XYZ file of C-alpha atoms in Angstrom:
780
model
C 182.218 159.469 99.898
C 179.096 159.591 102.113
C 178.838 155.513 102.060
C 182.497 155.364 103.265
C 181.675 157.795 106.140
C 178.792 155.713 107.082
C 180.919 152.636 106.995
C 183.414 154.114 109.455
C 180.735 155.437 111.847
C 179.121 151.912 112.037
C 182.533 150.375 112.491
C 183.310 152.783 115.132
C 180.037 152.230 117.291
C 180.393 148.445 116.937
C 183.815 148.695 118.216
C 182.605 150.880 121.211
C 179.841 148.389 122.021
C 182.377 145.467 122.178
C 184.782 147.477 124.030
C 181.867 148.070 126.686
C 180.498 144.561 127.012
C 181.184 143.717 130.623
C 182.666 140.382 132.222
C 180.956 138.638 134.984
C 182.751 136.264 137.246
C 180.148 133.789 138.852
C 180.923 132.074 142.076
C 179.137 129.087 143.300
C 178.728 128.084 146.919
C 177.855 124.262 147.487
C 177.112 121.996 150.643
C 178.441 118.945 148.676
C 179.922 117.909 145.418
C 179.630 114.582 143.873
C 180.389 113.199 140.508
C 176.742 113.228 139.520
C 176.575 116.710 140.253
C 179.284 117.959 137.721
C 176.890 117.481 134.660
C 174.172 119.542 136.307
C 176.714 122.287 137.154
C 177.821 122.261 133.669
C 174.356 122.171 132.455
C 173.680 125.295 134.509
C 176.857 127.298 133.377
C 175.835 126.584 129.840
C 172.267 127.656 130.304
C 173.248 131.151 131.916
C 175.725 131.563 129.207
C 173.057 130.958 126.803
C 170.403 132.934 128.166
C 172.771 136.113 128.876
C 173.917 135.790 125.252
C 175.659 138.786 123.884
C 174.705 140.874 126.890
C 177.576 140.287 128.614
C 180.852 137.749 129.006
C 180.227 135.155 131.588
C 183.089 133.217 133.528
C 183.031 130.346 135.835
C 186.359 129.758 137.665
C 186.829 126.248 139.136
C 188.655 128.174 142.116
C 185.320 130.005 142.884
C 183.246 126.743 143.029
C 183.431 126.418 146.821
C 182.268 123.386 149.162
C 181.530 123.477 152.666
C 181.018 119.576 153.205
C 177.838 120.517 155.479
C 180.285 122.637 157.848
C 178.626 126.100 159.064
C 182.212 127.504 159.817
C 183.546 126.423 156.407
C 180.264 127.678 154.535
C 180.716 131.300 156.177
C 184.408 131.044 155.154
C 183.407 130.314 151.654
C 181.120 133.000 151.335
C 183.625 135.348 152.744
C 186.184 134.371 150.237
C 183.967 135.161 147.306
C 183.110 138.613 148.694
C 186.826 139.071 149.202
C 188.127 138.194 145.482
C 187.130 138.965 141.963
C 183.570 137.351 142.036
C 180.972 139.397 140.535
C 177.884 137.160 141.231
C 177.244 134.634 144.099
C 175.361 131.683 143.474
C 174.493 129.737 146.920
C 172.825 126.296 146.865
C 172.056 123.830 149.966
C 170.634 123.926 153.399
C 174.188 124.961 155.241
C 174.533 127.748 152.671
C 171.080 128.771 153.202
C 171.653 129.090 157.012
C 174.613 131.212 156.501
C 173.725 133.217 153.483
C 170.029 134.111 154.533
C 171.299 135.459 158.098
C 173.249 138.104 156.453
C 172.172 141.509 157.183
C 173.734 143.068 153.917
C 174.948 141.803 150.859
C 177.802 143.758 149.338
C 177.917 141.536 145.960
C 174.767 140.227 144.305
C 173.799 136.918 145.824
C 171.171 134.539 144.615
C 170.426 131.850 146.845
C 168.552 128.754 145.268
C 167.212 125.332 146.749
C 164.639 123.389 147.958
C 162.865 125.231 151.000
C 160.488 123.112 153.029
C 157.425 125.019 154.089
C 157.227 122.759 157.208
C 160.385 124.534 158.977
C 158.900 128.059 158.558
C 162.208 129.429 157.576
C 161.061 131.804 154.495
C 158.043 133.791 154.403
C 155.904 132.648 151.849
C 153.736 135.832 151.649
C 156.426 137.762 150.099
C 156.767 137.925 146.283
C 160.156 139.307 146.117
C 163.161 139.601 148.745
C 163.048 143.137 148.925
C 166.665 143.144 150.035
C 169.257 144.826 147.924
C 171.615 142.628 146.074
C 169.847 139.772 147.221
C 167.036 137.115 146.077
C 166.176 133.716 146.595
C 164.791 130.971 144.279
C 162.520 128.524 146.278
C 160.436 125.518 145.391
C 158.003 125.256 148.220
C 158.240 121.484 149.118
C 156.325 120.157 152.017
C 157.212 116.840 154.222
C 153.866 116.824 155.701
C 152.272 116.719 152.084
C 154.745 113.798 150.951
C 153.791 111.707 154.253
C 150.219 112.186 153.667
C 150.613 111.032 150.101
C 152.820 107.996 151.117
C 150.556 107.059 153.803
C 147.748 107.083 151.307
C 149.921 104.720 149.203
C 151.032 102.314 151.981
C 149.215 103.097 155.338
C 152.695 102.761 156.973
C 152.751 102.865 160.761
C 156.419 103.333 161.351
C 158.238 105.486 158.930
C 162.112 105.354 158.513
C 163.305 108.837 157.686
C 166.701 109.224 155.894
C 168.623 112.228 156.354
C 172.261 113.310 156.001
C 173.915 113.218 159.666
C 175.442 116.595 159.299
C 171.745 118.150 158.684
C 170.172 116.692 162.018
C 171.712 119.390 163.989
C 171.191 122.314 161.727
C 167.519 121.625 161.070
C 164.751 121.418 163.525
C 163.669 118.101 162.128
C 162.399 116.237 165.395
C 160.353 119.154 166.475
C 158.610 119.428 162.698
C 158.368 115.717 162.592
C 156.909 115.110 166.102
C 154.226 117.624 165.099
C 153.285 116.092 162.000
C 153.261 112.528 162.741
C 150.835 113.501 165.455
C 148.555 114.639 162.940
C 149.337 111.432 160.689
C 148.575 109.012 163.754
C 151.706 107.282 162.910
C 155.372 106.930 164.354
C 158.625 107.600 162.827
C 162.073 106.716 163.208
C 165.115 109.027 162.121
C 167.766 107.385 160.440
C 170.854 109.920 160.134
C 173.806 108.838 157.620
C 177.087 109.514 156.382
C 177.284 106.056 154.384
C 175.006 103.934 152.743
C 175.424 101.289 155.322
C 174.349 103.647 158.123
C 171.048 103.241 156.397
C 170.863 99.506 155.389
C 171.876 98.511 158.799
C 169.350 100.511 160.683
C 165.872 99.587 158.989
C 164.765 97.402 161.916
C 161.322 98.483 163.382
C 159.927 100.184 160.233
C 157.508 99.224 157.698
C 158.451 102.035 155.290
C 161.043 104.536 154.344
C 161.230 107.983 153.071
C 164.338 109.844 151.847
C 164.245 113.462 153.241
C 167.857 114.214 152.037
C 169.946 112.263 149.729
C 170.322 114.823 146.817
C 173.922 113.774 146.613
C 173.443 110.220 146.566
C 175.306 108.889 143.495
C 173.684 106.361 141.029
C 175.348 103.330 142.657
C 174.260 104.082 146.201
C 170.615 104.853 144.970
C 170.517 101.360 143.248
C 171.840 99.871 146.302
C 169.364 101.528 148.577
C 166.651 100.560 145.920
C 167.511 96.833 146.155
C 167.852 96.771 149.993
C 164.455 98.463 150.382
C 162.880 95.963 147.951
C 164.600 93.012 149.676
C 163.311 93.948 153.122
C 159.779 94.650 151.573
C 159.860 98.411 152.357
C 157.860 100.956 150.457
C 160.031 103.812 149.625
C 159.240 107.476 148.888
C 161.845 110.411 147.986
C 161.916 114.235 148.236
C 164.076 114.115 145.438
C 163.147 113.926 141.665
C 162.293 111.368 139.348
C 165.423 109.832 138.603
C 165.714 108.059 141.778
C 162.231 106.614 141.056
C 163.783 105.451 137.578
C 166.496 103.681 139.837
C 164.086 102.013 141.555
C 162.719 104.014 144.744
C 159.024 103.486 144.645
C 157.622 107.034 144.560
C 158.207 110.745 144.531
C 155.821 113.711 144.620
C 157.987 115.782 142.416
C 157.234 116.648 138.888
C 159.793 115.331 136.120
C 160.560 118.862 134.679
C 161.138 120.570 137.983
C 164.927 120.735 137.576
C 164.956 122.003 133.960
C 162.217 124.710 135.196
C 164.649 125.566 138.176
C 167.701 125.953 135.986
C 165.798 128.190 133.621
C 164.855 130.359 136.496
C 168.403 130.708 137.862
C 169.468 131.758 134.285
C 166.764 134.278 134.131
C 167.645 135.858 137.069
C 171.289 136.128 136.401
C 170.383 137.547 132.879
C 167.959 140.141 134.537
C 170.630 141.449 137.027
C 172.930 142.227 134.023
C 170.068 143.900 132.096
C 169.494 146.144 135.146
C 166.534 144.569 137.162
C 167.535 144.659 140.864
C 167.803 141.502 142.548
C 165.300 142.884 145.397
C 162.487 143.190 142.675
C 162.573 139.800 141.369
C 159.963 137.001 141.953
C 161.247 134.195 144.296
C 158.833 131.313 143.860
C 159.033 128.946 141.165
C 155.677 127.748 140.715
C 155.034 124.097 140.085
C 152.440 121.246 140.504
C 153.595 118.412 142.551
C 152.876 115.057 140.667
C 153.150 111.815 141.927
C 155.404 109.462 140.055
C 155.452 105.782 141.068
C 157.864 103.158 139.626
C 155.257 100.157 139.288
C 157.856 97.412 139.367
C 159.030 98.480 142.642
C 155.496 98.856 143.925
C 154.730 95.260 142.666
C 157.877 94.036 144.407
C 156.975 95.540 147.752
C 153.429 94.318 147.658
C 151.999 98.058 147.304
C 148.655 97.811 145.210
C 148.426 100.705 142.730
C 144.868 102.150 143.278
C 143.016 102.904 139.855
C 141.802 106.082 141.621
C 145.335 107.404 141.405
C 146.095 106.697 137.678
C 144.595 109.981 136.719
C 146.849 111.883 138.583
C 149.811 109.628 138.642
C 153.120 109.153 136.171
C 154.612 105.699 136.057
C 158.413 104.682 135.247
C 159.492 101.158 134.954
C 159.771 98.329 132.596
C 156.561 97.027 131.326
C 157.036 93.619 132.839
C 155.729 91.662 135.633
C 158.735 91.675 137.892
C 156.827 89.103 140.402
C 156.402 86.552 137.454
C 157.421 83.211 138.490
C 158.192 82.344 134.968
C 158.763 84.367 131.734
C 157.463 82.302 128.753
C 158.400 82.632 125.166
C 156.543 80.894 122.216
C 158.158 77.662 122.519
C 157.848 77.476 126.314
C 154.133 77.871 126.123
C 153.902 75.129 123.416
C 155.987 72.607 125.180
C 154.260 73.002 128.650
C 150.746 73.093 126.510
C 151.766 69.757 125.056
C 152.762 68.074 128.592
C 150.146 69.902 130.821
C 147.088 71.014 129.016
C 143.874 69.285 130.459
C 141.959 68.912 127.265
C 145.076 66.935 125.621
C 145.359 64.693 128.657
C 141.723 63.723 128.622
C 142.129 63.305 124.705
C 145.076 61.055 125.433
C 142.972 58.840 127.900
C 140.531 58.316 124.754
C 143.227 56.833 122.772
C 144.367 54.796 125.874
C 140.779 53.659 126.065
C 140.977 52.663 122.341
C 143.953 50.580 123.170
C 142.317 48.649 125.535
C 139.389 47.929 123.149
C 141.967 46.619 120.515
C 143.375 44.313 123.413
C 139.493 43.460 124.203
C 139.154 42.437 120.548
C 142.060 40.258 120.491
C 141.190 38.601 123.782
C 138.438 36.596 121.694
C 141.337 34.358 120.651
C 142.614 33.779 124.195
C 141.741 30.658 125.797
C 139.402 30.741 128.574
C 139.534 28.602 131.553
C 137.051 28.094 134.275
C 136.826 26.106 137.380
C 133.570 25.193 139.282
C 132.916 23.112 142.464
C 129.581 21.830 143.797
C 128.279 19.897 146.836
C 124.979 18.012 146.733
C 122.473 16.424 148.582
C 120.307 13.727 146.844
C 116.904 11.979 148.570
C 118.148 8.903 150.314
C 115.469 6.563 148.789
C 116.542 8.014 145.170
C 120.358 7.657 146.045
C 119.701 4.114 147.186
C 118.633 3.149 143.843
C 120.866 5.240 141.592
C 123.596 2.573 141.640
C 126.026 4.881 143.072
C 125.752 7.526 140.528
C 123.881 9.880 143.004
C 125.010 9.418 146.499
C 123.065 11.109 149.229
C 126.107 13.329 149.900
C 128.812 14.315 146.934
C 131.167 16.893 146.427
C 132.567 17.392 142.789
C 134.638 19.980 140.571
C 135.173 20.627 137.159
C 137.592 22.584 135.015
C 136.308 23.768 131.689
C 138.680 25.111 128.752
C 137.286 27.050 125.699
C 139.392 28.125 122.885
C 138.042 30.110 119.641
C 140.036 28.565 116.699
C 138.358 30.585 113.799
C 135.826 33.604 114.165
C 135.244 35.914 111.138
C 133.125 38.497 113.673
C 136.249 38.172 115.852
C 138.590 38.828 113.136
C 136.608 41.744 111.916
C 136.338 43.442 115.289
C 140.156 43.147 115.837
C 140.681 44.776 112.392
C 137.924 47.410 113.252
C 139.140 48.163 116.732
C 142.553 48.589 115.349
C 141.458 51.148 112.665
C 139.402 52.888 115.464
C 142.381 53.193 117.496
C 144.397 54.768 114.818
C 141.439 57.087 114.043
C 141.451 58.026 117.750
C 145.246 58.796 117.561
C 144.670 61.112 114.944
C 141.933 62.911 116.682
C 144.469 63.436 119.218
C 146.864 64.330 116.848
C 144.287 67.118 115.532
C 143.781 68.069 119.530
C 147.482 68.629 119.556
C 147.643 70.870 116.546
C 144.695 73.040 117.858
C 146.053 73.237 121.316
C 149.284 74.580 119.785
C 147.476 76.993 117.840
C 145.314 78.055 121.251
C 148.043 78.597 123.264
C 150.268 80.368 120.440
C 147.131 82.719 119.898
C 146.961 83.002 123.889
C 150.630 83.920 123.939
C 150.495 86.694 121.147
C 147.336 87.862 122.763
C 149.110 88.568 125.892
C 151.827 90.434 123.738
C 149.370 92.560 121.980
C 147.489 93.506 125.247
C 150.782 94.000 126.684
C 151.650 96.471 123.866
C 148.292 97.928 124.142
C 148.698 98.875 128.011
C 152.121 100.544 126.901
C 150.562 102.586 124.197
C 147.532 103.677 126.387
C 150.048 104.499 129.146
C 151.772 106.660 126.778
C 148.827 108.022 125.400
C 147.425 109.085 128.861
C 150.880 110.818 129.355
C 150.251 112.601 126.019
C 146.963 113.905 126.832
C 148.508 115.017 130.402
C 151.131 116.995 128.426
C 148.444 118.377 126.111
C 146.466 119.239 129.046
C 149.235 121.471 130.416
C 149.392 123.056 126.838
C 145.929 123.820 127.092
C 146.310 125.382 130.642
C 149.101 127.482 129.378
C 147.009 128.796 126.427
C 144.067 129.376 128.864
C 146.329 131.224 131.396
C 147.618 133.488 128.308
C 144.510 134.024 126.834
C 145.017 132.110 123.698
C 142.104 129.626 124.190
C 138.788 129.480 126.155
C 138.241 127.048 128.859
C 136.232 124.695 126.739
C 139.749 123.332 125.402
C 140.572 122.802 129.176
C 137.689 121.048 130.016
C 137.870 119.057 126.509
C 141.339 117.690 127.578
C 140.107 116.916 130.966
C 137.174 114.596 129.575
C 139.711 113.222 127.525
C 142.268 112.241 130.294
C 139.442 110.585 131.997
C 138.597 108.604 129.025
C 142.034 107.662 128.444
C 142.564 106.786 132.086
C 139.516 104.433 131.892
C 141.277 102.876 128.613
C 144.324 102.455 130.728
C 142.354 100.425 133.360
C 140.587 98.568 130.889
C 143.869 97.488 129.178
C 145.427 96.595 132.632
C 142.335 94.271 133.368
C 142.317 92.677 129.745
C 146.178 91.840 130.367
C 145.322 90.303 133.287
C 142.536 88.252 132.046
C 145.023 87.368 128.749
C 147.309 85.805 131.738
C 144.605 83.931 133.111
C 143.658 82.157 130.149
C 147.262 81.455 129.273
C 147.650 80.015 132.993
C 144.515 77.797 132.236
C 145.840 76.495 128.878
C 149.041 75.386 130.665
C 147.381 73.831 133.605
C 148.668 76.273 135.977
C 146.894 77.983 138.934
C 145.157 81.049 136.921
C 146.468 83.339 139.814
C 150.259 82.397 138.971
C 152.365 85.482 138.386
C 153.666 84.966 134.629
C 154.905 87.282 131.818
C 155.617 86.890 128.197
C 158.980 87.639 126.587
C 158.593 89.794 123.216
C 158.397 87.881 119.924
C 160.094 89.345 116.737
C 161.064 88.331 113.346
C 164.599 89.274 113.458
C 165.844 88.711 116.945
C 165.704 85.592 119.602
C 163.721 82.388 118.944
C 161.947 83.177 115.667
C 164.736 84.589 113.909
C 166.283 81.026 113.360
C 162.887 79.909 111.661
C 163.044 82.466 108.935
C 159.375 83.458 109.281
C 160.344 86.591 107.333
C 160.905 84.400 104.365
C 157.164 83.883 103.958
C 157.286 87.750 103.069
C 159.775 87.375 100.132
C 157.727 84.472 98.655
C 154.207 85.600 99.018
C 155.511 89.143 97.716
C 156.085 87.374 94.421
C 152.945 86.707 92.302
C 154.613 84.308 90.207
C 155.627 82.333 93.353
C 152.412 82.620 95.267
C 149.961 80.697 93.369
C 152.344 77.592 93.160
C 153.088 78.094 96.735
C 149.499 77.883 97.590
C 149.038 74.747 95.498
C 152.166 73.175 97.222
C 150.544 74.129 100.576
C 147.297 72.471 99.860
C 148.994 69.276 98.590
C 151.042 69.158 101.727
C 148.219 70.003 103.953
C 146.148 66.967 102.595
C 148.987 64.821 103.309
C 149.525 65.688 106.737
C 146.119 66.573 107.791
C 145.003 64.369 110.810
C 141.356 65.226 110.116
C 142.165 63.222 106.652
C 143.849 60.479 108.502
C 141.020 60.090 110.986
C 138.417 59.848 108.538
C 140.482 57.397 106.309
C 140.847 55.066 109.187
C 137.294 55.356 110.145
C 136.476 54.273 106.451
C 138.990 51.116 106.947
C 136.753 50.219 110.120
C 133.417 50.652 108.025
C 134.612 48.785 105.135
C 135.761 45.851 107.130
C 132.375 45.957 108.926
C 130.741 45.971 105.354
C 132.834 42.701 104.377
C 131.818 41.120 107.470
C 128.282 41.436 106.747
C 128.410 40.330 103.087
C 130.447 37.389 102.151
C 132.128 37.016 105.471
C 128.754 36.049 107.227
C 128.848 32.425 105.638
C 132.309 31.603 107.273
C 131.982 29.242 110.066
C 133.034 29.645 113.710
C 135.212 27.077 114.941
C 135.802 26.473 118.665
C 137.539 23.972 121.024
C 136.086 22.732 124.279
C 137.590 20.496 126.871
C 136.285 19.538 130.295
C 137.911 17.595 133.210
C 135.407 16.272 135.951
C 136.462 14.869 139.542
C 134.297 13.689 142.315
C 136.108 14.624 145.674
C 133.844 12.888 148.082
C 130.526 10.351 148.207
C 128.931 9.510 151.488
C 125.334 8.282 152.669
C 123.192 6.145 150.825
C 124.047 4.853 147.185
C 127.830 6.096 148.145
C 128.961 2.743 146.849
C 128.684 1.158 143.419
C 126.603 -2.367 143.139
C 128.615 -5.673 142.858
C 130.084 -5.521 139.418
C 130.041 -1.855 138.918
C 132.672 0.588 139.242
C 132.553 4.339 139.981
C 134.834 6.681 138.385
C 136.085 9.807 140.362
C 137.919 11.289 137.239
C 136.622 11.738 133.551
C 137.100 14.363 130.947
C 135.948 15.144 127.403
C 136.854 17.272 124.279
C 134.721 18.703 121.693
C 135.012 20.568 118.551
C 132.118 23.241 117.826
C 131.266 24.440 114.266
C 128.541 27.089 113.817
C 127.192 28.939 110.814
C 124.723 31.761 110.999
C 121.737 31.108 108.505
C 119.140 33.345 109.746
C 119.322 36.056 112.449
C 116.189 37.951 111.937
C 117.502 40.053 109.266
C 120.059 41.491 111.235
C 122.978 40.931 109.172
C 121.467 42.606 105.964
C 120.514 45.638 107.978
C 124.057 45.773 109.210
C 125.487 45.863 105.991
C 122.935 48.913 104.988
C 124.073 50.811 107.750
C 127.823 50.159 106.907
C 127.053 51.170 103.204
C 125.323 54.303 104.292
C 128.426 55.042 106.790
C 130.823 54.829 104.031
C 128.979 57.019 101.805
C 128.898 59.423 104.635
C 132.492 59.207 105.525
C 133.425 59.741 101.889
C 131.366 62.704 101.871
C 132.961 64.153 105.070
C 136.349 63.396 103.282
C 135.710 65.284 100.225
C 134.164 68.120 102.451
C 137.172 68.193 104.806
C 139.708 68.415 101.787
C 137.531 71.315 100.437
C 137.802 72.978 103.693
C 141.427 72.515 103.959
C 142.140 73.993 100.631
C 139.893 76.995 101.430
C 141.603 77.297 104.954
C 144.971 77.250 103.270
C 143.984 79.584 100.728
C 142.452 81.972 102.959
C 145.368 81.861 105.486
C 147.804 82.713 102.853
C 145.847 85.692 101.877
C 145.534 86.804 105.523
C 149.281 86.749 105.688
C 149.587 88.816 102.722
C 147.326 91.170 104.228
C 149.678 91.315 107.342
C 152.688 91.536 105.359
C 151.386 94.670 103.856
C 150.104 95.754 107.164
C 153.748 95.444 108.677
C 155.279 97.953 106.133
C 152.449 100.543 105.949
C 151.867 100.559 109.650
C 155.487 101.954 110.025
C 154.812 104.553 107.364
C 151.424 105.520 109.192
C 153.136 105.732 112.627
C 155.905 108.009 111.477
C 153.225 110.121 109.642
C 151.328 110.496 112.684
C 153.973 111.199 115.116
C 155.176 114.043 112.655
C 151.725 115.421 112.260
C 151.163 115.436 116.173
C 154.263 117.305 116.728
C 153.304 119.868 114.099
C 149.960 120.250 115.443
C 151.009 120.566 118.931
C 153.194 123.312 117.942
C 150.511 124.918 116.007
C 148.075 124.595 119.021
C 150.588 125.904 121.408
C 150.740 129.138 119.058
C 147.040 129.100 118.678
C 147.011 128.204 114.834
C 144.758 125.092 115.235
C 142.066 124.424 117.331
C 141.490 121.449 119.995
C 139.640 119.214 117.741
C 142.441 118.984 115.222
C 145.000 118.222 118.221
C 142.969 115.452 119.395
C 142.356 114.202 116.105
C 146.332 113.950 115.622
C 146.671 112.454 119.034
C 144.252 109.552 118.393
C 145.611 109.279 114.625
C 148.966 108.408 116.524
C 147.460 105.999 119.023
C 145.632 104.332 116.260
C 148.688 103.966 114.327
C 150.945 102.989 117.168
C 148.576 100.049 117.860
C 148.660 99.106 114.460
C 152.468 98.959 114.020
C 152.710 97.154 117.322
C 150.249 94.753 116.604
C 151.465 94.029 112.810
C 153.952 91.747 113.510
C 152.112 89.844 116.056
C 149.161 89.340 113.894
C 151.233 88.426 111.117
C 152.763 85.568 113.036
C 149.247 84.557 114.477
C 148.254 84.221 110.688
C 151.364 82.510 109.883
C 150.837 79.934 112.605
C 147.322 79.590 111.692
C 148.415 78.508 108.091
C 150.642 76.113 109.602
C 148.029 74.782 111.842
C 145.762 74.021 108.530
C 148.988 72.684 107.127
C 149.282 70.528 109.755
C 153.150 71.264 110.306
C 154.754 73.944 112.711
C 158.121 74.725 111.568
C 159.079 75.850 115.144
C 158.535 72.221 116.365
C 160.669 70.755 113.642
C 164.417 70.457 113.048
C 166.285 72.357 110.750
C 166.789 69.254 108.653
C 163.087 68.787 108.445
C 162.608 72.399 107.626
C 165.037 72.333 104.890
C 163.535 69.133 103.602
C 160.156 71.061 103.523
C 161.857 73.819 101.417
C 163.465 71.502 98.931
C 160.103 69.614 98.446
C 158.579 73.041 97.278
C 161.346 73.404 94.784
C 160.749 69.996 93.560
C 157.236 70.592 93.418
C 158.079 73.835 91.257
C 160.251 71.909 88.975
C 157.368 69.219 88.282
C 154.994 71.845 87.486
C 157.181 73.751 84.991
């Protein structure tokens, strides 16, 4: 009986409580309303309902969301309309509503005025902590145009600033009076750019070297995108008084913190909840304390040629894609390989060596080409001697001859031709070796750029994480949950992370310099590199991930290694070069052995002509005749018998050189086998690293989140939080670099193999795979 009585009493009390639950109709006053504002209104409404919870029923009627479109009369009319209907609480937002609502002497209904109040206008007494007015409070974020102007001038050193603001506000706010005073301090000039449409802005940018968006809260995404692009095209740095979202869309910078809007929404909800639970609006705090924080879109900054000072990194957040927007070309792996093969200076120099060796072959062959020479002479002979020469040596004579020499057979010439051909082929293989090395070097440089680019992204995120942890430490310190040492430790950590970020930026620039040098491009040329993944883009077609499947199978790994060693020896230009040098040495050895006894045969012919005779002895005596033309032909045969033992010495040198080349060949074959086996093991390591680094990052991230939550509640110390952060940093670096290191090791293996899959056709690669299966079948 007693239990039933208790249940009846409980139900009665519950029903009474529900019956007493009050409903509050909330009206909203706006200066303007756009499509982009609707989700923010919905977010605010939902947050107010969530915070109030079961304390009351909250209603928002579309009929009580009134817009004045920047009209003071309409704003006053809207306010009076809410005072006269069933609205219980009034929320007012905007400059025009501020002018109307703040000038009321009494507030018949609870009214909360919220919005950005600029300190430069002196419209609010910032010494007050509460409004002190019955049924009225306001929430303000104390902004300052002057602080923004000062920060913007520090970034760009502008001289003529264009200030963009809604045309309807020009007559409401004391803009010119305020800006005249502030720009006198800045020692700069300004140009006011009122607008109703975007074209009012873009058509009025002459005479300014930077732009500042002093209004623009209601600009939609398309309008912000169009403005950002227009500013970039005109090379105008831009700064906005609005939040980070506009910077993410392409405006260069803002001094607003990223979480300002969320903090603002929270305070509105708490103010409504406080009033419903009995706290007078007059006693509520009016300020929302937040720390201004510079946010820069570094892509935009690069495009408008605003250098980012390293001194700002510690106190600046950066947004934008991690890419070089000024790059003249973005390279993928195949691009850098092809350009290096065409432009690399070392390769060009080696190509000249090949061309020189071709000339050596031509020189050797020229020994079998005829030699034709012409000569002319004029002589003067003693007259007495000429008189008794019977006309053979006249006092004055001019004559000439043509001589033809032709080698018919020469063992030395034959050997030289053969030797030079072999040396030319060896030089071509040396060039092929250099090509393979250059391909790997430029590929390595490309992946090094990607690794350093990823490192820069991770270091930037790590710095942001340190900044967030510092905020947690500051909150804990203010709440008395941690000592000042934690605060100082995070400030020190942030300085170290900032230095790491600066080093990462410079290392990436250095990697681009190296890549440009390998491509024979100006080292200061702006370039970028496209990401490389196994399952997307260029590398997807070459099935580099198939290596993972083969190497992961122990039964296939060892046969695969033996197959690669066999192919590497067949492909190796180093072995081919040694082979051609060995051919040249063997030919030299034959020349200095039995070949030395072979004769050299040559033909010689000469035609002589006397052009003129005069003076004493220029005529033949009676009974004699003088011939003006004559010729002769000769066959020369020569056999070397003794040449100071030089032939024997040359033969011994050739024998030693042959032995040396054979030793080098064996050593090269051994090195190839060792390099292939080592490269495969390195690839196996990287395969394992790819999988394990994923697990490591996921675990480190979860651990950090748990440690952050525990540190916030005081359950763990700063050392544990820093360890968790550093673990995540190392895990992220390992995961990001794992794929790149895998590809680098695969390409290194291909270098030792002498066969780059990326540079061969699908048919060639399919044939390579078929050869492996045939190798397996033959082994079995």
